[in-house]
């Protein structure tokens, strides 16, 4: 593996020589069980098609409205948890709570199902399996291939646990996707769910697309779309929010300015009388700047890996042999403080 850290190298890999640096078969092998044929595990035409579809989905008013109402509803529960902790002077594990919050929100946005895990006493089995499976996939990157592959064949250790966790994940999502397809085929899907979750919107988009084929309506393919969507939205959002609150705890002056901005522009929100809409949030310029600074200091995806298809020479003269993994630490691009 070659570690790249210059701006020129980043530009070469992400732009100038983009087609020569896909995710590659090695990364796909590490992630296949969980991500399948989703956007984070595929390259070339499959990647372009899913990216195009995702771009279409996130410009739809239906999805924006669905996301707003879903997040607002779960914010009410989140506020109740904070108030209860404040009254009893209890400690709150923010990272754990925010992961629950984003899991609750993005599973509902993704396939229209409420996990009811935000204020539960125990972790939801799906969330536990989802988090644990990602940890095992990360271990594959640092462990010798023969080691984790042997564990997988024998069904022992971390790989044995992964197999059990995948049963939970697949059972949950396949059940939902299959029911969605059946309802659409029979024309019996509930009115309030039509066109509001990712699966429904994705199927609607495919129906109106000239690029769609039968494989796009395969439950396995739709399962992969949902899993990748949850990872894209849930994990990155939870991490960004966790770092955001950490940064606020270290910078009380910034916290004061944020509170002043909210009190000035959204007084009802400041006094806990409502949950914000997307239009409301767009007025909070200082909050946005603080979030952007958080992402600069602590990017949700701190390192990206690519694999060279052919021998390549970067602008700074670095030679990357065919098949070599190139690691690009995004976190290293921040300026020295």
Coordinates of N, CA and C in Angstrom, one line a residue, residues 46-274:
X46 N -21.7 0.4 -12.9 CA -22.6 0.2 -11.8 C -22.5 1.4 -10.8
X47 N -21.3 1.9 -10.6 CA -21.2 3.1 -9.7 C -21.8 4.3 -10.3
X48 N -21.6 4.6 -11.6 CA -22.2 5.7 -12.3 C -23.7 5.7 -12.3
X49 N -24.3 4.5 -12.5 CA -25.7 4.4 -12.5 C -26.3 4.6 -11.2
X50 N -25.7 4.1 -10.1 CA -26.3 4.3 -8.8 C -26.1 5.8 -8.3
X51 N -25.0 6.4 -8.7 CA -24.7 7.8 -8.4 C -25.8 8.7 -9.0
X52 N -26.1 8.4 -10.3 CA -27.1 9.1 -11.0 C -28.4 9.0 -10.4
X53 N -28.8 7.8 -10.0 CA -30.1 7.6 -9.4 C -30.1 8.3 -8.0
X54 N -29.1 8.2 -7.2 CA -29.0 8.8 -5.9 C -29.2 10.3 -6.1
X55 N -28.5 10.9 -7.1 CA -28.6 12.4 -7.3 C -30.1 12.7 -7.6
X56 N -30.7 11.9 -8.4 CA -32.1 12.2 -8.7 C -33.0 12.1 -7.5
X57 N -32.8 11.1 -6.6 CA -33.6 10.9 -5.4 C -33.5 12.1 -4.5
X58 N -32.2 12.6 -4.3 CA -32.0 13.7 -3.3 C -32.4 15.0 -3.8
X59 N -32.9 15.1 -5.0 CA -33.5 16.4 -5.5 C -35.0 16.3 -5.5
X60 N -35.6 15.2 -5.1 CA -37.0 15.1 -5.1 C -37.6 15.7 -3.9
X61 N -38.7 16.5 -4.1 CA -39.4 17.1 -3.0 C -39.9 16.1 -2.0
X62 N -40.4 15.0 -2.5 CA -41.0 13.9 -1.6 C -40.0 13.4 -0.6
X63 N -38.7 13.2 -1.0 CA -37.7 12.8 -0.1 C -37.3 13.8 0.9
X64 N -37.2 15.1 0.5 CA -36.9 16.2 1.4 C -38.0 16.3 2.5
X65 N -39.3 16.2 2.0 CA -40.4 16.3 3.0 C -40.4 15.2 4.0
X66 N -40.1 14.0 3.4 CA -40.0 12.8 4.3 C -38.9 12.9 5.3
X67 N -37.7 13.3 4.9 CA -36.6 13.4 5.8 C -36.9 14.5 6.9
X68 N -37.5 15.6 6.5 CA -37.8 16.6 7.4 C -38.8 16.1 8.5
X69 N -39.9 15.5 8.1 CA -40.9 15.1 9.1 C -40.4 14.0 10.0
X70 N -39.6 13.1 9.4 CA -39.0 12.0 10.1 C -38.0 12.4 11.2
X71 N -37.1 13.3 10.8 CA -36.1 13.8 11.7 C -36.8 14.7 12.8
X72 N -37.8 15.5 12.4 CA -38.5 16.3 13.4 C -39.1 15.4 14.5
X73 N -39.7 14.4 14.1 CA -40.4 13.5 15.0 C -39.5 12.8 16.0
X74 N -38.3 12.4 15.5 CA -37.3 11.8 16.4 C -36.6 12.8 17.2
X75 N -36.5 14.0 16.8 CA -35.9 15.1 17.6 C -36.7 15.3 18.9
X76 N -38.0 15.1 18.8 CA -38.9 15.2 20.0 C -38.5 14.2 21.0
X77 N -38.2 13.0 20.6 CA -37.8 12.0 21.5 C -36.4 12.3 22.1
X78 N -35.5 12.8 21.2 CA -34.1 13.1 21.6 C -34.1 14.2 22.6
X79 N -35.0 15.2 22.4 CA -35.1 16.3 23.4 C -35.6 15.8 24.8
X80 N -36.5 14.8 24.7 CA -37.1 14.3 26.0 C -36.0 13.5 26.7
X81 N -35.1 12.8 26.0 CA -34.0 12.1 26.7 C -33.0 13.1 27.3
X82 N -32.7 14.2 26.6 CA -31.8 15.2 27.2 C -32.5 15.9 28.4
X83 N -33.7 16.2 28.4 CA -34.4 16.9 29.5 C -34.4 15.9 30.7
X84 N -34.7 14.7 30.5 CA -34.7 13.7 31.6 C -33.3 13.6 32.2
X85 N -32.3 13.6 31.4 CA -30.9 13.5 31.9 C -30.6 14.7 32.7
X86 N -31.0 15.9 32.2 CA -30.7 17.1 32.9 C -31.4 17.2 34.3
X87 N -32.6 16.7 34.3 CA -33.4 16.7 35.6 C -32.8 15.8 36.6
X88 N -32.2 14.7 36.2 CA -31.7 13.7 37.1 C -30.2 13.8 37.2
X89 N -29.6 14.7 36.5 CA -28.1 14.9 36.5 C -27.4 13.7 36.1
X90 N -27.9 13.0 35.1 CA -27.3 11.8 34.6 C -26.3 12.1 33.5
X91 N -25.3 11.2 33.3 CA -24.4 11.3 32.2 C -25.0 10.7 30.9
X92 N -24.8 11.4 29.8 CA -25.3 10.9 28.5 C -24.1 10.5 27.6
X93 N -24.1 9.3 27.1 CA -23.1 8.8 26.1 C -23.6 9.4 24.8
X94 N -23.0 10.5 24.4 CA -23.5 11.2 23.2 C -23.3 10.4 21.9
X95 N -22.1 9.7 21.8 CA -21.9 9.0 20.6 C -22.9 7.8 20.4
X96 N -23.1 7.1 21.5 CA -24.1 6.0 21.5 C -25.5 6.6 21.1
X97 N -25.9 7.7 21.8 CA -27.2 8.2 21.6 C -27.4 8.7 20.2
X98 N -26.4 9.4 19.6 CA -26.5 9.9 18.3 C -26.5 8.8 17.2
X99 N -25.8 7.7 17.5 CA -25.9 6.6 16.6 C -27.2 6.0 16.6
X100 N -27.9 5.9 17.8 CA -29.3 5.5 17.9 C -30.2 6.4 17.1
X101 N -30.0 7.7 17.3 CA -30.8 8.7 16.6 C -30.8 8.6 15.1
X102 N -29.5 8.5 14.6 CA -29.4 8.4 13.1 C -29.8 7.1 12.6
X103 N -29.6 6.0 13.3 CA -30.1 4.7 12.9 C -31.7 4.7 12.8
X104 N -32.3 5.3 13.8 CA -33.8 5.4 13.8 C -34.2 6.2 12.6
X105 N -33.6 7.4 12.4 CA -34.0 8.2 11.3 C -33.8 7.6 9.9
X106 N -32.6 7.1 9.7 CA -32.2 6.7 8.4 C -32.8 5.3 8.0
X107 N -33.2 4.5 9.0 CA -33.9 3.2 8.6 C -35.3 3.6 8.2
X108 N -35.9 4.6 8.9 CA -37.2 4.9 8.5 C -37.2 5.6 7.1
X109 N -36.3 6.5 6.9 CA -36.2 7.2 5.6 C -35.8 6.1 4.5
X110 N -35.0 5.2 4.9 CA -34.5 4.2 3.9 C -35.6 3.2 3.5
X111 N -36.3 2.6 4.4 CA -37.3 1.7 4.0 C -38.6 1.7 4.8
X112 N -38.9 2.9 5.4 CA -40.2 3.1 6.0 C -40.5 2.3 7.2
X113 N -39.5 2.0 8.0 CA -39.7 1.1 9.2 C -39.2 1.8 10.4
X114 N -39.9 1.9 11.5 CA -39.5 2.5 12.8 C -38.8 1.4 13.6
X115 N -37.6 1.6 14.0 CA -36.8 0.6 14.8 C -37.2 0.8 16.3
X116 N -37.7 2.0 16.7 CA -38.0 2.2 18.1 C -36.8 1.9 19.0
X117 N -35.6 2.4 18.6 CA -34.4 2.1 19.4 C -33.8 3.3 20.1
X118 N -34.4 4.5 19.8 CA -33.8 5.7 20.3 C -33.8 5.8 21.9
X119 N -35.0 5.4 22.4 CA -35.2 5.5 23.9 C -35.3 4.2 24.5
X120 N -34.9 3.1 23.8 CA -35.0 1.8 24.3 C -33.9 1.5 25.4
X121 N -34.2 0.5 26.2 CA -33.3 0.1 27.3 C -32.1 -0.6 26.7
X122 N -32.3 -1.4 25.6 CA -31.3 -2.2 25.0 C -31.1 -1.8 23.5
X123 N -30.0 -2.1 23.0 CA -29.7 -1.9 21.6 C -30.6 -2.8 20.7
X124 N -31.1 -2.3 19.6 CA -31.9 -3.1 18.7 C -31.0 -4.1 18.1
X125 N -31.5 -5.4 17.9 CA -30.6 -6.4 17.3 C -30.1 -6.0 16.0
X126 N -30.9 -5.3 15.2 CA -30.4 -4.9 13.8 C -29.2 -3.9 14.0
X127 N -29.3 -2.9 14.9 CA -28.3 -2.0 15.1 C -27.0 -2.7 15.6
X128 N -27.2 -3.6 16.6 CA -26.0 -4.3 17.1 C -25.3 -5.1 16.0
X129 N -26.1 -5.8 15.2 CA -25.5 -6.6 14.1 C -24.8 -5.7 13.1
X130 N -25.5 -4.5 12.8 CA -25.0 -3.6 11.8 C -23.6 -3.0 12.2
X131 N -23.5 -2.6 13.4 CA -22.3 -2.0 13.9 C -21.2 -3.0 14.0
X132 N -21.5 -4.2 14.6 CA -20.5 -5.2 14.8 C -20.0 -5.7 13.4
X133 N -20.8 -5.8 12.4 CA -20.4 -6.3 11.1 C -19.4 -5.3 10.5
X134 N -19.6 -4.0 10.7 CA -18.6 -3.0 10.1 C -17.3 -3.1 10.8
X135 N -17.3 -3.4 12.1 CA -16.0 -3.6 12.8 C -15.2 -4.7 12.3
X136 N -15.9 -5.8 12.0 CA -15.3 -7.0 11.5 C -14.7 -6.7 10.1
X137 N -15.4 -6.0 9.3 CA -14.9 -5.7 7.9 C -13.6 -4.8 8.0
X138 N -13.6 -3.9 9.0 CA -12.4 -3.1 9.2 C -11.2 -4.0 9.6
X139 N -11.5 -5.0 10.4 CA -10.4 -5.9 10.8 C -9.8 -6.7 9.6
X140 N -10.6 -6.9 8.6 CA -10.1 -7.6 7.4 C -9.0 -6.8 6.8
X141 N -9.1 -5.5 6.8 CA -8.1 -4.7 6.1 C -6.7 -4.9 6.8
X142 N -6.7 -5.0 8.1 CA -5.4 -5.1 8.8 C -4.9 -6.5 9.1
X143 N -5.8 -7.4 8.9 CA -5.4 -8.8 9.2 C -5.0 -9.5 7.9
X144 N -4.1 -10.5 8.0 CA -3.7 -11.3 6.8 C -4.9 -11.9 6.1
X145 N -5.0 -12.0 4.8 CA -6.1 -12.5 4.1 C -6.4 -14.0 4.5
X146 N -5.3 -14.8 4.7 CA -5.4 -16.2 5.0 C -6.1 -16.4 6.4
X147 N -5.8 -15.4 7.3 CA -6.3 -15.5 8.6 C -7.9 -15.4 8.7
X148 N -8.3 -14.2 8.1 CA -9.8 -14.0 8.2 C -10.6 -14.9 7.3
X149 N -9.9 -15.3 6.2 CA -10.6 -16.3 5.3 C -10.7 -17.6 5.9
X150 N -9.7 -18.0 6.7 CA -9.8 -19.3 7.4 C -10.9 -19.3 8.5
X151 N -11.0 -18.1 9.2 CA -12.0 -18.0 10.1 C -13.4 -18.0 9.5
X152 N -13.5 -17.4 8.3 CA -14.8 -17.4 7.6 C -15.2 -18.8 7.2
X153 N -14.3 -19.6 6.7 CA -14.6 -21.0 6.3 C -15.0 -21.9 7.5
X154 N -14.2 -21.7 8.6 CA -14.5 -22.5 9.8 C -15.6 -22.0 10.6
X155 N -16.1 -20.7 10.3 CA -17.2 -20.1 11.1 C -16.8 -19.9 12.5
X156 N -15.6 -19.4 12.8 CA -15.1 -19.1 14.1 C -14.7 -17.7 14.3
X157 N -14.5 -17.2 15.5 CA -13.9 -15.9 15.8 C -14.8 -14.8 15.2
X158 N -14.2 -13.7 14.8 CA -14.9 -12.6 14.3 C -15.7 -12.9 13.1
X159 N -15.2 -13.7 12.2 CA -15.9 -14.1 11.0 C -17.1 -14.9 11.3
X160 N -17.0 -15.8 12.3 CA -18.2 -16.6 12.7 C -19.3 -15.7 13.2
X161 N -18.9 -14.7 14.0 CA -19.9 -13.7 14.5 C -20.5 -12.9 13.3
X162 N -19.7 -12.6 12.3 CA -20.1 -11.8 11.2 C -21.2 -12.6 10.4
X163 N -21.0 -13.9 10.3 CA -22.0 -14.7 9.6 C -23.4 -14.7 10.3
X164 N -23.3 -14.7 11.6 CA -24.6 -14.6 12.4 C -25.2 -13.2 12.3
X165 N -24.4 -12.2 12.3 CA -24.9 -10.8 12.2 C -25.5 -10.5 10.8
X166 N -24.9 -11.1 9.8 CA -25.5 -10.9 8.5 C -26.8 -11.6 8.3
X167 N -27.1 -12.6 9.1 CA -28.4 -13.3 9.1 C -29.4 -12.3 9.6
X168 N -29.1 -11.6 10.7 CA -30.0 -10.6 11.2 C -30.3 -9.5 10.3
X169 N -29.2 -8.9 9.7 CA -29.3 -7.8 8.8 C -30.1 -8.2 7.6
X170 N -29.7 -9.3 6.9 CA -30.4 -9.7 5.7 C -31.9 -10.1 5.9
X171 N -32.1 -10.8 7.0 CA -33.5 -11.1 7.4 C -34.4 -9.9 7.5
X172 N -33.9 -8.9 8.2 CA -34.7 -7.7 8.4 C -34.9 -7.0 7.1
X173 N -33.9 -6.7 6.3 CA -34.0 -5.9 5.1 C -34.8 -6.7 4.0
X174 N -34.4 -8.0 3.8 CA -35.1 -8.7 2.8 C -36.6 -8.8 3.0
X175 N -37.0 -9.0 4.3 CA -38.4 -9.0 4.6 C -39.1 -7.7 4.2
X176 N -38.5 -6.6 4.5 CA -39.1 -5.3 4.1 C -39.1 -5.1 2.6
X177 N -38.0 -5.4 1.9 CA -38.0 -5.2 0.5 C -39.0 -6.1 -0.2
X178 N -39.0 -7.4 0.2 CA -40.0 -8.3 -0.4 C -41.4 -7.9 -0.3
X179 N -41.8 -7.4 0.9 CA -43.1 -6.9 1.1 C -43.4 -5.7 0.3
X180 N -42.4 -4.8 0.2 CA -42.6 -3.6 -0.7 C -42.9 -4.0 -2.1
X181 N -42.1 -4.9 -2.6 CA -42.3 -5.4 -4.0 C -43.6 -6.0 -4.2
X182 N -44.1 -6.8 -3.2 CA -45.3 -7.5 -3.3 C -46.5 -6.5 -3.3
X183 N -46.4 -5.5 -2.5 CA -47.4 -4.5 -2.4 C -47.5 -3.7 -3.7
X184 N -46.4 -3.4 -4.2 CA -46.4 -2.6 -5.5 C -47.0 -3.5 -6.6
X185 N -46.6 -4.7 -6.7 CA -47.1 -5.6 -7.7 C -48.6 -5.8 -7.6
X186 N -49.1 -5.8 -6.4 CA -50.6 -6.0 -6.2 C -51.4 -4.7 -6.1
X187 N -50.6 -3.6 -6.1 CA -51.3 -2.3 -6.0 C -51.9 -2.1 -4.7
X188 N -51.4 -2.7 -3.6 CA -52.0 -2.5 -2.3 C -51.1 -1.8 -1.3
X189 N -50.1 -1.1 -1.8 CA -49.2 -0.4 -0.8 C -50.0 0.7 -0.2
X190 N -49.8 0.9 1.1 CA -50.5 1.9 1.9 C -50.2 3.3 1.3
X191 N -51.2 4.1 1.2 CA -51.1 5.4 0.6 C -50.1 6.3 1.3
X192 N -50.1 6.2 2.6 CA -49.2 7.1 3.4 C -47.7 6.7 3.2
X193 N -47.4 5.6 2.6 CA -46.0 5.1 2.4 C -45.6 5.3 1.0
X194 N -46.5 5.6 0.1 CA -46.1 5.7 -1.3 C -45.2 6.8 -1.6
X195 N -44.1 6.5 -2.2 CA -43.1 7.6 -2.6 C -42.4 8.3 -1.5
X196 N -42.4 7.7 -0.3 CA -41.7 8.5 0.8 C -40.4 7.9 1.3
X197 N -40.3 6.6 1.1 CA -39.0 6.0 1.6 C -38.1 5.7 0.4
X198 N -36.8 5.4 0.7 CA -35.8 5.3 -0.4 C -36.2 4.1 -1.3
X199 N -36.6 3.0 -0.8 CA -37.0 1.9 -1.7 C -38.1 2.2 -2.6
X200 N -39.1 2.9 -2.2 CA -40.2 3.3 -3.0 C -39.8 4.3 -4.1
X201 N -39.1 5.3 -3.6 CA -38.6 6.3 -4.6 C -37.6 5.7 -5.6
X202 N -36.8 4.8 -5.2 CA -35.8 4.2 -6.1 C -36.6 3.4 -7.1
X203 N -37.6 2.6 -6.7 CA -38.4 1.9 -7.7 C -39.2 2.8 -8.6
X204 N -39.7 3.9 -8.1 CA -40.4 4.8 -9.0 C -39.4 5.4 -10.0
X205 N -38.2 5.7 -9.6 CA -37.2 6.3 -10.5 C -36.8 5.3 -11.6
X206 N -36.7 4.0 -11.2 CA -36.3 3.0 -12.1 C -37.5 2.7 -13.1
X207 N -38.7 2.8 -12.7 CA -39.8 2.6 -13.5 C -39.9 3.6 -14.7
X208 N -39.4 4.8 -14.4 CA -39.4 5.9 -15.4 C -38.1 6.1 -16.1
X209 N -37.2 5.1 -15.8 CA -35.8 5.2 -16.4 C -35.7 4.3 -17.6
X210 N -35.0 4.8 -18.6 CA -34.7 3.9 -19.8 C -33.5 3.0 -19.6
X211 N -32.8 3.2 -18.5 CA -31.6 2.4 -18.2 C -31.8 1.2 -17.3
X212 N -33.1 1.1 -16.8 CA -33.4 0.0 -15.9 C -33.5 -1.3 -16.6
X213 N -33.1 -2.4 -15.9 CA -33.4 -3.7 -16.4 C -33.9 -4.6 -15.3
X214 N -34.2 -5.8 -15.5 CA -34.9 -6.7 -14.5 C -34.0 -6.8 -13.3
X215 N -32.7 -6.8 -13.4 CA -31.8 -7.0 -12.3 C -32.0 -5.9 -11.2
X216 N -32.4 -4.7 -11.7 CA -32.6 -3.6 -10.8 C -33.8 -3.8 -9.8
X217 N -34.7 -4.7 -10.1 CA -35.8 -5.0 -9.3 C -35.6 -6.3 -8.5
X218 N -34.4 -6.8 -8.5 CA -34.1 -8.0 -7.7 C -34.0 -7.6 -6.2
X219 N -34.6 -8.3 -5.3 CA -34.6 -8.0 -3.9 C -33.2 -7.8 -3.4
X220 N -32.2 -8.7 -3.9 CA -30.8 -8.6 -3.4 C -30.2 -7.2 -3.8
X221 N -30.5 -6.8 -5.0 CA -30.0 -5.5 -5.4 C -30.5 -4.3 -4.6
X222 N -31.9 -4.4 -4.3 CA -32.5 -3.4 -3.5 C -32.0 -3.4 -2.1
X223 N -31.7 -4.6 -1.6 CA -31.1 -4.7 -0.2 C -29.8 -4.0 -0.2
X224 N -29.0 -4.2 -1.2 CA -27.7 -3.5 -1.3 C -27.8 -2.0 -1.3
X225 N -28.8 -1.5 -2.0 CA -29.0 -0.1 -2.1 C -29.4 0.5 -0.7
X226 N -30.2 -0.2 0.0 CA -30.6 0.2 1.3 C -29.5 0.2 2.3
X227 N -28.7 -0.8 2.4 CA -27.6 -0.9 3.3 C -26.6 0.2 3.0
X228 N -26.3 0.4 1.8 CA -25.3 1.5 1.5 C -25.8 2.9 1.8
X229 N -27.2 3.1 1.6 CA -27.8 4.3 2.0 C -27.7 4.6 3.5
X230 N -27.9 3.5 4.3 CA -27.8 3.6 5.8 C -26.4 4.0 6.2
X231 N -25.4 3.3 5.6 CA -24.0 3.6 6.0 C -23.7 5.1 5.6
X232 N -24.1 5.5 4.4 CA -23.8 6.8 3.9 C -24.4 7.9 4.8
X233 N -25.7 7.7 5.2 CA -26.3 8.7 6.0 C -26.2 8.5 7.5
X234 N -26.4 7.3 8.0 CA -26.4 7.1 9.5 C -25.0 7.3 10.1
X235 N -24.0 6.5 9.6 CA -22.7 6.5 10.2 C -22.0 7.9 10.1
X236 N -22.0 8.5 8.9 CA -21.3 9.7 8.8 C -21.9 10.9 9.6
X237 N -23.3 10.9 9.6 CA -24.0 11.9 10.4 C -23.7 11.8 11.9
X238 N -23.8 10.5 12.4 CA -23.5 10.3 13.8 C -22.1 10.7 14.2
X239 N -21.2 10.4 13.4 CA -19.8 10.8 13.7 C -19.6 12.3 13.6
X240 N -20.2 12.9 12.6 CA -20.0 14.4 12.4 C -20.6 15.1 13.6
X241 N -21.8 14.7 14.0 CA -22.5 15.3 15.2 C -21.7 15.1 16.5
X242 N -21.2 13.9 16.6 CA -20.4 13.6 17.9 C -19.2 14.5 18.0
X243 N -18.5 14.6 16.9 CA -17.3 15.5 16.9 C -17.7 17.0 17.0
X244 N -18.9 17.3 16.5 CA -19.4 18.7 16.6 C -19.6 19.1 18.1
X245 N -20.2 18.2 18.8 CA -20.5 18.5 20.2 C -19.2 18.4 21.0
X246 N -18.2 17.6 20.6 CA -16.9 17.5 21.3 C -16.2 18.9 21.1
X247 N -16.2 19.4 19.9 CA -15.6 20.7 19.6 C -16.3 21.8 20.4
X248 N -17.6 21.8 20.5 CA -18.3 22.8 21.3 C -17.8 22.7 22.7
X249 N -17.6 21.5 23.2 CA -17.2 21.4 24.6 C -15.8 22.0 24.9
X250 N -15.0 22.0 23.8 CA -13.7 22.6 23.9 C -13.6 24.1 23.6
X251 N -14.7 24.6 23.0 CA -14.7 26.0 22.6 C -16.0 26.7 23.1
X252 N -16.1 27.0 24.3 CA -17.3 27.6 24.9 C -17.8 28.9 24.2
X253 N -16.8 29.7 23.6 CA -17.2 30.9 22.9 C -18.0 30.6 21.7
X254 N -17.6 29.6 21.0 CA -18.4 29.2 19.8 C -19.8 28.7 20.2
X255 N -19.9 28.0 21.3 CA -21.2 27.5 21.8 C -22.1 28.7 22.1
X256 N -21.5 29.7 22.7 CA -22.3 30.9 23.1 C -22.8 31.6 21.8
X257 N -21.9 31.7 20.8 CA -22.4 32.4 19.6 C -23.5 31.6 18.9
X258 N -23.4 30.2 18.9 CA -24.4 29.4 18.3 C -25.7 29.6 19.0
X259 N -25.7 29.6 20.3 CA -26.9 29.8 21.1 C -27.5 31.2 20.8
X260 N -26.7 32.2 20.7 CA -27.1 33.6 20.4 C -27.8 33.6 19.0
X261 N -27.2 32.9 18.0 CA -27.7 32.9 16.7 C -29.1 32.2 16.6
X262 N -29.2 31.1 17.3 CA -30.5 30.4 17.3 C -31.6 31.2 18.1
X263 N -31.2 31.8 19.2 CA -32.1 32.7 19.9 C -32.6 33.9 19.1
X264 N -31.7 34.4 18.2 CA -32.1 35.6 17.4 C -32.9 35.2 16.2
X265 N -32.5 34.1 15.5 CA -33.2 33.8 14.2 C -34.3 32.8 14.4
X266 N -34.2 31.9 15.4 CA -35.2 30.9 15.6 C -35.6 30.8 17.0
X267 N -36.3 31.9 17.5 CA -36.6 31.9 19.0 C -37.5 30.8 19.5
X268 N -38.4 30.3 18.6 CA -39.2 29.2 19.1 C -38.4 27.9 19.3
X269 N -37.4 27.7 18.4 CA -36.5 26.5 18.5 C -35.7 26.7 19.8
X270 N -35.2 27.9 20.0 CA -34.3 28.2 21.2 C -35.1 27.8 22.5
X271 N -36.4 28.1 22.5 CA -37.1 27.9 23.8 C -37.8 26.5 23.8
X272 N -37.4 25.7 22.8 CA -37.9 24.3 22.8 C -39.4 24.2 22.4
X273 N -39.9 25.1 21.6 CA -41.3 25.1 21.2 C -41.6 24.5 19.9
X274 N -40.5 24.1 19.2 CA -40.7 23.5 17.9 C -39.4 22.8 17.4

